[in-house]
Amino acid sequence: MSGIEEIFGTMVFSDAVMRERLPAETYAAVLRTMRSGRRLHPDTAEVVAAAMRDWALEKGATHFTHWFQPMTGVTAEKHDSFLMPDGSGGVIMEFSGKELIHGEPDASSFPSGGLRATFEARGYTAWDPTSYAFIRDRVLYIPTAFCSYGGEALDQKTPLLRSMEALSRQALRVLRLFGTEAAQVLPMVGAEQEYFLVERDMYERRQDLIYTGRTLFGAMPPKGQEMDDHYFGTVKPRVAAFMREINEELWRVGVSAKTEHNEAAPAQHELACVYDTANIAADHNQLVMDVMQKTAKKHGLVCLLNEKPFEGVNGSGKHNNWSLATDKGVNLFDSGETPGENAQFLLFLCAVIKAADDYQDLLRISIASAGNDHRLGAAEAPPAIISMFLGEELTGILESIENDTACDVKQKELFKVGVHALPRFPKDTTDRNRTSPFAFTGNKFEFRMPGSAASISSANIAINTAVAEELRQFADELEGAQDFKSALQGLIKRVVREHKRVIFNGNGYDPAWVDEAERRGLHNLRSTPEALPHMLDEANVELYSRHKVFSYAELRSRLEVRQEEYCKLVMIEGKTALAMARREILPAVSGFASRLSGQALTMMAAMPDCSAQFELGTARSLMQLSDAAHTLAGRLENELVHAEQIHGPYEKSVFLHEHVLPVMGALRAACDDMETITSEDCWPFPTYGELLFGVK
């Protein structure tokens, strides 16, 4: 065996481990729970817990934790040891079925959006048996859901699992109409994780990176990513060593890290995993981010996951590749080779088209954040307008269906859906559109909008639920049809005609697209404060309630949490920018200008015919820029004080976006101009050139 085969999954309480260590009837009960969501009987849970404990102890574990994903966007854990006093001065190692399936962490400091008060601290974690337990750093990690005392979801996992169940229910109804056998339909996800690596000693000299994860000041160096020489280029030795270590740790805990390479911007890289169910993919992506950040420290580096850590070069996204598969391994977005399969494919394709059009706002909301607002709309990040790229050939097929005309796919062929033979169209016949938010790429959809720091759960909850609703409508219509084939043909034709506005194969960066999208009636929710309130639009509340993904209270709480998060982040950025300008940049520039002035006086005294144009001209320019920056710093302080006095999260988020961020941008421009004419030895913190090209 190769090294990968020897280490992969060695720290996972996997299906193979359970099959080996559990009695047959217990193993069967666990499988039923994993596939159908049935509760484990307490006696069965005791058997599983004992086997899991023995396995973990053999692997060197001393503690266990219920690992969950609160609405902070990161993971949380509380470690308890297996140790239990035996009453005779010794200890025994215990882990009960109750401890496996149920935990009770203090929930008082996690965001809840008003679902519970701070003095009501009780929260519950519940084992998610669909995601395997694993061991890291001598701790047994048990993936769990997290809810309040009243049963409301306080995490990302619970609504994701609900959305997966809703999607499976409706997809199975549609599949039965085609005679396709399946017991379950699973959303499959492959996440591509982009990130930056910078030297740790440089990171520690920049308050903006420490407090906000992105640079609030920084002039572009002479070279950025213009030469495209970093993209897919040779990986630097230290970065390669970092990549090797994260791969090995991820492989041990069952994360199928597969692809790694340099990304387009200097110091930017990417890691992609093999597809898995949306739930496991979300868990694994959280692990990927955590392992990256911890491993980087060991190599004297810092892993930056902010969506836009550097202005002027690419930001970092998290491309969410999404598809649907049956429990028998059939990809429902594979066009197939028989008429029935093609008709089925086209119907599922239409469900996604209609979902993207009907719920544009939800898709936009699912990826909205303060950091992502800086990234969207340029440098390989899609714009804020939701559209779908299908490619010329597939678009042509849909147009021919709409118009009952011949379709030119290799050869002209007149067809009717589900009646005559459909043309077979090869995969990947058109180029990829990197400006498209939602692109069909052969047998899957690539949702390119999520930011690099976000949990992919949010995006997949929105996609799953929206598609589930469209499939529900399709099934309702087709199940009662007297002539299925005729009804199917009419349904597909109608969906194409009514929702083709969301299909756009052109350049999403073209300013003309903004006007065209407006003419089509598409949303253009440019900022997070503008997008988030649509979460409580009647259609969205009804969607989530109907499919039991979010109650109104849960949805309202998430809106409040997201708005407060935006406000807190922008306030921290504003305060950090103010401190850096006043305490670092302006004093440094003043000192350099004073040095230049002193040098000019000395030179002119020694050489009366010397004009000292460089010294005096540079000092004059610096003082003009310094005066402007000082004035802007005062304005920023006033705007921040005003923002602090606004209590409503929506009103505050709008004020920060419309008043604080523009002043921060103007202050940055003045300071960046000063950087370009200030001596390198006087500038108070590492420059973009040092950060982007500093790792050897």
XYZ file of C-alpha atoms in Angstrom:
696
model
C 0.000 0.000 0.000
C 1.040 3.608 -0.547
C 1.513 5.976 2.371
C -1.885 7.573 1.783
C -3.676 4.237 1.882
C -1.923 3.359 5.127
C -2.877 6.540 6.986
C -6.218 7.507 5.436
C -9.048 7.299 7.945
C -6.900 5.739 10.671
C -8.326 8.228 13.180
C -11.964 7.809 12.113
C -14.612 5.635 13.756
C -15.681 4.728 10.255
C -18.131 2.276 8.755
C -15.360 -0.301 8.485
C -14.419 0.142 12.154
C -18.045 -0.115 13.250
C -18.582 -3.229 11.153
C -15.555 -4.813 12.804
C -16.217 -3.774 16.409
C -20.007 -3.741 16.755
C -22.298 -6.753 17.027
C -24.160 -7.333 13.769
C -27.532 -6.212 15.135
C -26.003 -3.056 16.633
C -24.214 -2.221 13.402
C -27.471 -2.687 11.486
C -29.273 -0.382 13.912
C -26.629 2.324 13.440
C -26.960 2.037 9.648
C -30.718 2.436 9.926
C -30.203 5.533 12.036
C -27.731 6.974 9.528
C -30.028 6.358 6.553
C -33.457 7.067 7.987
C -32.836 9.307 10.977
C -34.394 6.874 13.465
C -33.345 7.289 17.073
C -30.954 4.768 18.546
C -32.379 2.749 21.409
C -30.535 3.605 24.663
C -29.272 0.029 24.980
C -27.869 0.204 21.439
C -26.243 3.550 22.198
C -24.468 1.986 25.193
C -22.950 -0.701 22.976
C -21.801 1.862 20.404
C -20.351 4.113 23.115
C -18.381 1.249 24.661
C -16.922 0.262 21.297
C -16.106 3.884 20.444
C -14.439 4.398 23.835
C -12.286 1.267 23.536
C -11.243 2.222 20.005
C -10.415 5.797 21.050
C -8.374 4.666 24.060
C -6.400 2.298 21.842
C -5.620 5.268 19.595
C -4.306 7.262 22.563
C -7.320 9.497 23.202
C -7.810 10.776 26.751
C -10.792 13.097 26.241
C -13.953 13.378 24.163
C -15.882 16.386 22.922
C -19.208 17.133 21.303
C -17.990 19.106 18.275
C -20.565 21.592 16.985
C -20.947 24.605 14.718
C -22.633 27.580 16.419
C -23.763 30.644 14.498
C -20.328 32.229 14.948
C -19.275 30.553 11.692
C -16.545 28.465 13.332
C -16.576 25.286 15.406
C -16.854 24.874 19.171
C -15.757 22.138 21.537
C -15.591 21.367 25.269
C -13.298 18.512 26.302
C -14.221 15.943 28.966
C -11.902 13.149 29.980
C -12.880 9.492 29.995
C -11.528 9.381 33.559
C -13.864 8.408 36.398
C -12.740 7.711 40.042
C -13.323 4.081 41.011
C -13.884 4.816 44.717
C -10.680 3.069 45.754
C -8.169 5.761 44.910
C -7.882 4.705 41.288
C -9.711 5.532 38.079
C -11.621 3.768 35.347
C -12.251 4.969 31.814
C -15.941 5.483 31.144
C -18.041 6.747 28.279
C -21.772 6.066 28.353
C -24.408 5.926 25.680
C -25.940 9.069 27.148
C -22.608 10.883 26.867
C -22.388 9.776 23.234
C -25.788 10.944 22.061
C -26.399 13.929 24.309
C -24.417 16.812 25.786
C -25.216 19.991 27.678
C -22.697 22.781 27.028
C -23.117 26.301 28.388
C -24.842 28.217 25.586
C -24.902 31.642 27.199
C -22.163 33.290 25.146
C -23.060 31.957 21.713
C -25.112 34.206 19.434
C -28.790 33.290 19.435
C -30.476 36.299 17.876
C -32.947 36.599 20.722
C -33.910 32.925 20.870
C -32.760 32.881 24.480
C -31.573 35.336 27.113
C -28.042 35.398 28.499
C -29.243 34.172 31.908
C -30.804 31.151 30.172
C -27.583 29.299 29.580
C -28.792 25.786 28.875
C -28.019 24.363 25.432
C -27.980 20.831 24.094
C -25.794 18.924 21.669
C -27.049 15.799 19.912
C -24.891 13.216 18.133
C -25.054 13.302 14.338
C -24.447 9.659 13.363
C -24.292 10.552 9.650
C -20.889 12.172 10.223
C -18.214 9.853 11.620
C -16.455 10.523 14.928
C -12.698 11.072 14.710
C -9.625 11.686 16.873
C -7.423 14.789 16.859
C -4.738 15.654 19.379
C -5.761 12.770 21.677
C -9.407 13.936 21.741
C -12.381 11.978 20.384
C -14.478 14.414 18.332
C -18.186 13.571 18.060
C -19.979 15.681 15.402
C -23.183 17.040 16.921
C -26.109 19.355 16.356
C -26.595 22.256 18.792
C -29.974 23.540 19.937
C -31.527 25.663 22.667
C -33.516 24.538 25.693
C -36.652 25.198 23.654
C -35.449 23.062 20.741
C -34.580 25.880 18.312
C -31.496 25.361 16.157
C -28.511 27.397 17.342
C -26.097 25.970 14.799
C -25.376 25.399 11.113
C -25.680 21.604 11.086
C -29.308 21.243 12.196
C -30.881 23.316 9.394
C -28.503 21.748 6.864
C -29.695 18.263 7.838
C -33.303 19.465 7.678
C -32.766 20.886 4.181
C -31.195 17.614 3.025
C -34.213 15.659 4.264
C -36.610 18.085 2.557
C -34.723 17.827 -0.724
C -34.623 14.035 -0.589
C -38.375 13.805 0.048
C -39.309 15.915 -2.959
C -36.663 14.461 -5.278
C -37.907 10.941 -4.581
C -41.418 11.979 -5.575
C -40.096 13.123 -8.951
C -37.914 10.049 -9.457
C -40.861 7.752 -8.861
C -42.628 9.379 -11.814
C -39.757 8.247 -14.047
C -39.626 4.778 -12.515
C -36.174 5.486 -11.091
C -35.444 3.358 -8.036
C -33.925 5.113 -5.034
C -34.446 5.202 -1.291
C -32.690 8.520 -0.769
C -31.402 11.505 -2.755
C -28.326 13.232 -1.393
C -26.910 16.674 -2.190
C -23.237 16.076 -2.935
C -20.737 18.868 -2.354
C -17.097 19.452 -3.155
C -15.627 22.620 -1.641
C -12.593 24.415 -3.072
C -10.880 26.342 -0.272
C -8.752 29.373 -1.200
C -6.396 30.988 1.311
C -3.303 33.196 1.694
C -0.085 32.402 3.555
C 2.081 35.184 5.016
C 5.118 35.266 7.296
C 4.083 35.178 10.936
C 6.543 37.857 12.062
C 5.127 40.258 9.450
C 1.574 39.403 10.441
C 2.339 40.205 14.083
C 3.502 43.699 13.105
C 0.161 44.613 11.530
C -2.792 45.437 13.777
C -5.223 45.184 10.872
C -4.338 41.565 10.140
C -4.399 40.643 13.821
C -7.759 42.255 14.598
C -9.643 41.957 11.304
C -7.912 39.356 9.128
C -7.480 41.813 6.257
C -5.226 44.739 5.474
C -6.865 48.146 5.940
C -3.875 49.968 4.441
C -1.341 49.038 1.799
C -0.133 50.405 -1.519
C 0.269 47.907 -4.335
C 3.875 46.937 -5.096
C 5.226 47.293 -8.655
C 4.184 43.700 -9.318
C 0.930 42.059 -8.305
C -0.627 39.187 -10.250
C -0.303 40.784 -13.692
C 2.183 38.219 -14.979
C 0.031 35.216 -13.984
C 3.256 33.483 -12.984
C 2.043 32.406 -9.555
C -1.083 30.609 -10.787
C -0.347 26.861 -10.887
C 3.332 27.770 -10.510
C 6.010 25.833 -8.667
C 5.142 25.623 -4.977
C 7.752 27.159 -2.660
C 9.510 24.672 -0.335
C 8.003 26.000 2.907
C 4.548 26.114 1.404
C 5.022 22.587 0.057
C 6.005 21.395 3.538
C 2.902 23.074 4.957
C 0.729 21.401 2.314
C 2.236 17.981 3.036
C 1.508 18.296 6.737
C -2.095 19.462 6.344
C -2.726 16.668 3.828
C -1.461 14.013 6.203
C -3.469 15.319 9.148
C -6.616 15.638 7.037
C -6.197 12.177 5.551
C -5.894 10.656 9.040
C -9.285 12.094 10.024
C -10.896 10.951 6.774
C -10.924 14.235 4.871
C -10.229 13.443 1.233
C -7.984 16.419 0.457
C -7.124 15.903 -3.195
C -6.091 18.997 -5.167
C -3.599 21.664 -4.101
C -1.992 24.450 -6.090
C -0.921 28.069 -6.180
C -3.827 30.396 -6.931
C -3.793 33.520 -9.107
C -2.589 36.071 -6.546
C 0.894 35.928 -5.043
C 0.846 34.134 -1.649
C -2.567 32.648 -2.496
C -3.246 28.897 -2.652
C -6.114 26.430 -2.893
C -7.098 23.037 -1.502
C -10.035 21.010 -2.813
C -11.626 17.852 -1.439
C -13.404 14.948 -3.116
C -17.199 15.153 -3.140
C -19.209 13.936 -0.164
C -22.693 14.488 1.196
C -23.386 18.138 1.990
C -23.357 17.432 5.730
C -20.007 15.654 5.747
C -18.539 18.125 3.245
C -19.476 20.971 5.606
C -17.889 19.198 8.582
C -14.776 18.450 6.557
C -14.446 22.021 5.323
C -14.529 23.281 8.901
C -11.752 20.813 9.669
C -9.786 21.996 6.637
C -9.860 25.607 7.820
C -8.919 24.695 11.392
C -6.070 22.413 10.334
C -4.731 25.038 7.919
C -4.579 27.749 10.545
C -3.004 25.571 13.231
C -0.492 23.968 10.866
C 0.583 27.325 9.435
C 1.781 28.404 12.879
C 4.109 25.400 13.051
C 5.786 26.595 9.860
C 6.213 30.223 10.950
C 3.301 31.250 8.740
C -0.234 32.564 9.158
C -3.142 31.319 7.077
C -5.472 34.175 6.116
C -9.053 33.152 5.364
C -10.584 36.615 5.045
C -12.431 37.075 1.759
C -10.323 40.085 0.728
C -7.110 40.322 2.748
C -5.331 42.380 0.065
C -6.780 45.095 -2.125
C -5.711 45.051 -5.766
C -5.343 41.265 -6.112
C -7.777 38.360 -6.052
C -9.800 37.723 -2.960
C -10.395 34.226 -1.636
C -13.590 32.319 -2.320
C -14.932 28.922 -1.476
C -16.380 27.434 -4.651
C -19.273 25.198 -3.673
C -19.645 22.432 -6.266
C -23.138 21.002 -5.805
C -24.947 18.073 -7.379
C -27.593 15.475 -6.552
C -27.078 11.720 -6.354
C -29.265 8.785 -5.425
C -28.260 6.314 -2.755
C -27.390 4.004 -5.663
C -24.710 6.420 -6.866
C -26.580 7.906 -9.852
C -25.757 11.578 -10.518
C -29.049 13.262 -11.428
C -27.218 15.955 -13.395
C -25.580 13.467 -15.708
C -27.504 13.824 -18.986
C -27.428 10.080 -19.644
C -27.893 8.343 -22.960
C -31.543 7.260 -23.039
C -34.596 9.405 -23.661
C -36.029 8.751 -20.222
C -32.839 9.689 -18.459
C -32.453 12.812 -20.550
C -35.989 13.933 -19.761
C -35.315 13.311 -16.088
C -32.085 15.294 -16.304
C -33.831 18.214 -17.981
C -36.546 18.299 -15.337
C -34.003 18.414 -12.498
C -32.048 21.044 -14.430
C -35.234 23.115 -14.724
C -35.785 22.782 -10.975
C -32.416 24.421 -10.345
C -33.035 27.129 -12.952
C -36.395 27.979 -11.391
C -34.926 27.861 -7.873
C -32.126 30.265 -8.814
C -34.671 32.666 -10.305
C -37.392 32.411 -7.657
C -34.949 32.624 -4.748
C -32.209 34.925 -6.051
C -32.321 36.852 -2.800
C -31.819 33.759 -0.638
C -28.756 32.693 -2.616
C -27.320 36.199 -2.244
C -28.161 36.287 1.467
C -26.552 32.897 2.032
C -23.099 34.307 1.211
C -23.489 37.863 2.521
C -20.808 39.156 4.885
C -18.726 42.253 5.482
C -15.649 40.582 4.027
C -17.399 39.151 0.990
C -18.781 42.583 0.058
C -15.194 43.655 -0.716
C -14.603 40.596 -2.892
C -17.680 40.298 -5.111
C -17.639 41.794 -8.580
C -14.039 41.539 -9.769
C -10.844 39.493 -9.872
C -12.541 36.145 -10.589
C -15.243 36.731 -7.962
C -18.757 36.840 -9.416
C -20.938 39.944 -9.134
C -23.736 40.277 -6.603
C -26.383 39.677 -9.307
C -27.508 36.033 -9.316
C -27.376 34.442 -12.763
C -26.715 30.983 -14.181
C -24.190 29.948 -16.822
C -25.270 26.931 -18.870
C -23.072 27.249 -21.933
C -24.179 27.749 -25.519
C -25.065 24.142 -26.262
C -27.291 23.472 -23.267
C -28.848 26.926 -23.599
C -29.568 26.118 -27.228
C -31.313 22.891 -26.245
C -33.550 24.748 -23.804
C -34.347 27.372 -26.431
C -35.315 24.662 -28.900
C -37.636 23.128 -26.300
C -39.233 26.501 -25.663
C -39.732 27.244 -29.354
C -40.401 23.721 -30.677
C -37.571 24.144 -33.153
C -34.729 21.977 -34.368
C -31.715 21.828 -32.093
C -28.289 21.872 -33.688
C -26.215 19.563 -31.502
C -23.657 18.038 -33.854
C -26.590 17.520 -36.228
C -30.027 19.053 -36.393
C -32.647 16.968 -34.733
C -36.307 17.751 -34.027
C -37.382 16.381 -30.678
C -40.067 16.519 -28.048
C -39.240 15.881 -24.415
C -40.109 12.367 -23.343
C -41.669 11.512 -26.710
C -38.934 11.349 -29.349
C -35.260 10.641 -28.747
C -33.468 13.533 -27.169
C -30.071 14.495 -28.571
C -27.080 13.469 -26.528
C -24.925 16.430 -25.684
C -21.379 15.856 -24.471
C -20.193 17.201 -21.171
C -17.986 20.281 -20.918
C -18.620 21.412 -24.466
C -18.327 25.066 -23.513
C -15.733 27.075 -21.631
C -16.126 27.785 -17.926
C -17.419 31.238 -16.993
C -15.454 32.494 -14.015
C -17.679 35.569 -13.696
C -20.849 33.508 -13.224
C -22.234 33.106 -9.693
C -23.916 29.780 -10.481
C -22.422 27.813 -13.357
C -23.300 24.388 -14.730
C -20.009 22.613 -15.328
C -20.853 19.289 -16.919
C -22.603 17.268 -14.225
C -22.718 19.706 -11.310
C -23.276 23.346 -10.424
C -20.450 25.540 -9.193
C -21.709 28.211 -6.792
C -18.772 30.631 -6.835
C -20.106 33.263 -4.440
C -19.290 31.930 -0.922
C -16.367 33.646 0.773
C -13.345 31.735 2.003
C -14.046 32.186 5.729
C -17.712 31.158 5.573
C -19.295 27.866 6.509
C -20.584 26.196 3.357
C -23.658 25.121 5.308
C -25.378 28.463 4.750
C -25.147 28.278 0.956
C -26.192 24.637 0.825
C -29.180 25.199 3.108
C -30.463 27.816 0.653
C -29.777 25.730 -2.471
C -31.229 22.524 -1.018
C -34.415 24.154 0.230
C -35.054 26.214 -2.903
C -34.617 23.182 -5.167
C -36.789 21.069 -2.844
C -39.596 23.593 -3.273
C -39.399 23.537 -7.071
C -39.385 19.729 -7.101
C -42.418 19.785 -4.801
C -44.277 21.958 -7.278
C -43.216 19.739 -10.185
C -44.340 16.580 -8.382
C -47.682 18.120 -7.440
C -48.329 18.962 -11.084
C -47.086 15.747 -12.672
C -48.501 13.259 -10.178
C -52.034 14.258 -11.121
C -51.448 14.443 -14.876
C -53.500 12.171 -17.148
C -50.798 12.202 -19.826
C -47.424 12.263 -18.058
C -45.301 12.782 -21.169
C -47.399 15.650 -22.445
C -47.537 17.260 -19.001
C -43.786 16.866 -18.617
C -43.107 18.487 -21.964
C -45.419 21.385 -21.153
C -43.882 21.861 -17.705
C -40.294 22.017 -18.983
C -41.292 24.362 -21.782
C -43.095 26.680 -19.355
C -40.219 26.759 -16.852
C -37.735 27.652 -19.593
C -39.980 30.409 -20.910
C -40.754 31.928 -17.504
C -37.327 31.657 -15.894
C -34.813 31.999 -18.736
C -34.063 35.542 -17.527
C -31.695 34.072 -14.931
C -29.590 32.334 -17.622
C -26.644 34.492 -18.673
C -23.588 33.166 -20.500
C -21.807 36.495 -20.925
C -19.279 38.565 -18.987
C -20.588 39.294 -15.503
C -18.066 42.117 -15.095
C -19.377 44.065 -18.086
C -21.101 47.241 -16.827
C -23.757 46.630 -19.469
C -24.793 43.468 -17.576
C -25.997 45.584 -14.649
C -28.419 47.427 -16.933
C -29.412 44.218 -18.713
C -30.061 42.432 -15.401
C -32.251 45.307 -14.275
C -34.249 45.092 -17.499
C -34.689 41.368 -16.866
C -35.998 42.086 -13.388
C -33.109 40.423 -11.528
C -32.068 41.541 -8.053
C -28.869 43.509 -7.556
C -28.338 43.438 -3.801
C -24.984 45.180 -3.724
C -24.225 45.000 -0.002
C -24.878 42.850 3.029
C -27.042 45.489 4.776
C -29.188 45.680 1.630
C -29.464 41.906 1.212
C -30.077 40.574 4.724
C -33.551 42.058 5.430
C -34.954 40.025 2.517
C -34.472 36.972 4.702
C -37.868 37.726 6.254
C -39.691 38.362 2.979
C -42.979 36.472 2.979
C -41.940 34.045 0.224
C -38.732 33.135 2.045
C -40.393 32.644 5.414
C -43.022 30.476 3.744
C -40.371 28.427 1.927
C -38.370 27.581 5.021
C -41.466 26.979 7.136
C -43.104 24.667 4.589
C -40.042 22.437 4.441
C -39.410 22.675 8.199
C -35.884 24.002 7.725
C -36.345 27.172 9.798
C -39.220 28.341 11.933
C -39.996 32.048 11.780
C -38.284 32.515 15.151
C -35.152 30.721 13.932
C -35.076 32.749 10.730
C -35.539 36.029 12.581
C -32.754 35.079 14.988
C -30.372 34.406 12.134
C -31.148 37.770 10.597
C -30.324 39.479 13.878
C -27.127 37.457 14.332
C -25.936 38.249 10.796
C -26.705 41.969 11.103
C -24.973 42.215 14.468
C -21.968 40.331 13.115
C -21.693 42.794 10.217
C -21.881 45.762 12.574
C -19.295 44.357 14.956
C -16.822 43.557 12.182
C -17.071 46.974 10.528
C -16.797 48.730 13.885
C -13.644 46.748 14.697
C -12.218 47.598 11.287
C -13.020 51.276 11.705
C -11.445 51.480 15.154
C -8.388 49.586 13.952
C -7.948 51.866 10.938
C -8.244 54.930 13.175
C -5.658 53.602 15.625
C -3.189 52.635 12.877
C -3.514 56.006 11.158
C -3.121 58.088 14.308
C -0.635 56.018 16.284
C 1.523 54.548 13.524
C 1.174 56.093 10.082
C 0.857 59.811 10.855
C 3.695 59.848 13.449
C 5.965 57.900 11.079
C 5.233 60.218 8.158
C 5.702 63.305 10.333
C 9.074 61.989 11.501
C 10.212 61.282 7.947
C 9.036 64.686 6.685
C 10.858 66.361 9.577
C 14.011 64.407 8.717
C 13.770 65.506 5.106
C 13.269 69.138 6.123
C 16.277 69.005 8.417
C 18.376 67.468 5.676
C 17.251 70.195 3.271
C 18.255 72.964 5.690
C 21.640 71.363 6.283
C 22.252 70.951 2.536
C 21.221 74.501 1.652
C 23.383 75.904 4.442
C 26.384 73.954 3.188
C 25.586 74.575 -0.493
C 23.783 77.919 -0.992
C 23.030 77.143 -4.640
C 21.290 73.829 -3.689
C 17.450 73.912 -3.904
C 16.874 70.537 -2.158
C 13.877 69.942 -4.415
C 13.535 66.239 -3.535
C 13.655 66.774 0.206
C 11.411 69.828 0.326
C 9.045 68.636 -2.406
C 8.595 65.245 -0.786
C 8.152 66.768 2.665
C 5.558 69.200 1.278
C 3.620 66.375 -0.420
C 3.711 64.304 2.740
C 2.427 67.170 4.858
C -0.447 67.820 2.448
C -1.408 64.167 2.504
C -0.864 64.063 6.257
C -3.203 66.992 6.773
C -5.838 65.268 4.643
C -5.392 61.993 6.536
C -5.607 63.797 9.874
C -8.886 65.418 8.829
C -10.249 62.096 7.597
C -9.237 60.407 10.845
C -11.290 62.997 12.722
C -14.262 62.332 10.445
C -13.880 58.592 10.945
C -13.855 59.022 14.711
C -17.030 61.103 14.571
C -18.787 58.555 12.355
C -17.800 55.717 14.676
C -19.130 57.627 17.702
C -22.382 58.218 15.818
C -22.590 54.529 14.880
C -22.171 53.480 18.507
C -25.306 55.459 19.380
C -27.481 53.606 16.824
C -29.195 50.635 18.462
C -31.179 48.987 15.658
C -28.952 46.428 13.869
C -30.401 47.197 10.433
C -30.109 50.976 10.833
C -26.604 50.604 12.229
C -25.455 48.299 9.406
C -26.761 50.745 6.783
C -25.032 53.677 8.495
C -21.740 51.804 8.683
C -21.941 50.864 5.017
C -22.930 54.327 3.804
C -20.851 56.502 6.148
C -18.048 54.630 7.912
C -16.725 52.474 5.064
C -16.418 55.389 2.592
C -14.413 57.443 5.110
C -12.212 54.424 5.801
C -11.629 54.139 2.052
C -10.675 57.809 1.727
C -8.350 57.568 4.738
C -6.738 54.503 3.230
C -6.178 56.261 -0.107
C -4.368 59.159 1.578
C -2.244 56.840 3.710
C -1.405 54.559 0.774
C -0.242 57.599 -1.196
C 2.021 58.536 1.721
C 3.450 55.032 1.752
C 4.642 55.384 -1.848
C 6.857 58.394 -1.010
C 7.941 57.500 2.536
C 11.311 55.902 3.118
C 11.087 52.155 3.579
C 12.925 52.298 6.897
C 10.357 54.776 8.258
C 7.145 52.987 7.280
C 5.726 51.491 10.491
C 4.613 48.026 9.295
C 5.296 45.499 6.521
C 4.200 46.534 3.040
C 2.225 44.587 0.455
C 5.449 43.707 -1.306
C 6.829 42.113 1.847
C 3.579 40.333 2.701
C 2.783 38.983 -0.762
C 6.288 38.013 -1.798
C 7.928 37.458 1.596
C 7.489 33.694 2.008
C 10.587 31.903 0.742
